[in-house]
Amino acid sequence: MKLKNRRTRETLKINYSEFRKRFSKEIQISFESYRQTQLNKPFYNFQDDNSIEFNFYFQIQYNFNSFGNSAWYIERL
């Protein structure tokens, strides 16, 4: 996994498990933002929490970069 800092352009190469440990707070913030976005959609698109979490982690690169406020973004998985 390759991450890049938006401010300093520093790159970081780590594996997925290390990413989950190091950026757990940022992942939680971006997940909550994603979850609220999904729950605010019309009722006929209602999803349970398990499928929301699955969809978030299935597209982790887009969701982490779009819904998070981190200085880091995922450049490549």
Coordinates of C-alpha atoms in Angstrom, one line a residue, residues 12-64:
L12 CA 5.0 5.9 2.8
K13 CA 4.9 2.2 1.8
I14 CA 3.2 0.0 4.4
N15 CA 1.2 -3.2 4.4
Y16 CA -2.6 -3.3 5.1
S17 CA -2.4 -4.4 8.7
E18 CA 0.1 -1.7 9.6
F19 CA -2.2 0.8 7.8
R20 CA -5.1 -0.3 10.0
K21 CA -3.1 0.2 13.2
R22 CA -1.4 3.4 12.3
F23 CA -4.5 5.2 10.8
S24 CA -7.2 3.7 12.9
K25 CA -8.5 7.1 14.0
E26 CA -8.7 8.5 10.4
I27 CA -10.3 5.3 9.2
Q28 CA -13.0 5.6 11.9
I29 CA -13.7 9.2 11.0
S30 CA -14.0 8.4 7.3
F31 CA -16.2 5.4 8.0
E32 CA -18.6 7.5 10.2
S33 CA -18.8 10.1 7.4
Y34 CA -19.5 7.4 4.8
R35 CA -22.1 5.8 7.0
Q36 CA -24.0 9.0 7.5
T37 CA -23.9 9.7 3.8
Q38 CA -25.3 6.2 3.1
L39 CA -28.0 6.5 5.8
N40 CA -29.2 9.9 4.5
K41 CA -30.1 8.4 1.1
P42 CA -33.7 7.5 0.4
F43 CA -35.3 4.6 2.4
Y44 CA -35.5 2.2 -0.6
N45 CA -31.7 2.2 -0.7
F46 CA -31.5 1.5 3.0
Q47 CA -28.6 -0.9 3.9
D48 CA -27.9 -2.6 7.2
D49 CA -24.7 -1.7 9.1
N50 CA -22.9 -4.9 8.0
S51 CA -23.3 -4.2 4.3
I52 CA -22.3 -0.5 4.8
E53 CA -19.1 -1.6 6.5
F54 CA -18.4 -4.2 3.9
N55 CA -18.9 -1.7 1.1
F56 CA -16.7 0.9 2.9
Y57 CA -13.8 -1.6 3.2
F58 CA -14.4 -3.0 -0.3
Q59 CA -13.6 0.4 -1.8
I60 CA -11.2 1.6 1.0
Q61 CA -9.0 3.7 -1.3
Y62 CA -11.8 5.9 -2.6
N63 CA -13.7 6.1 0.7
F64 CA -10.6 6.9 2.8

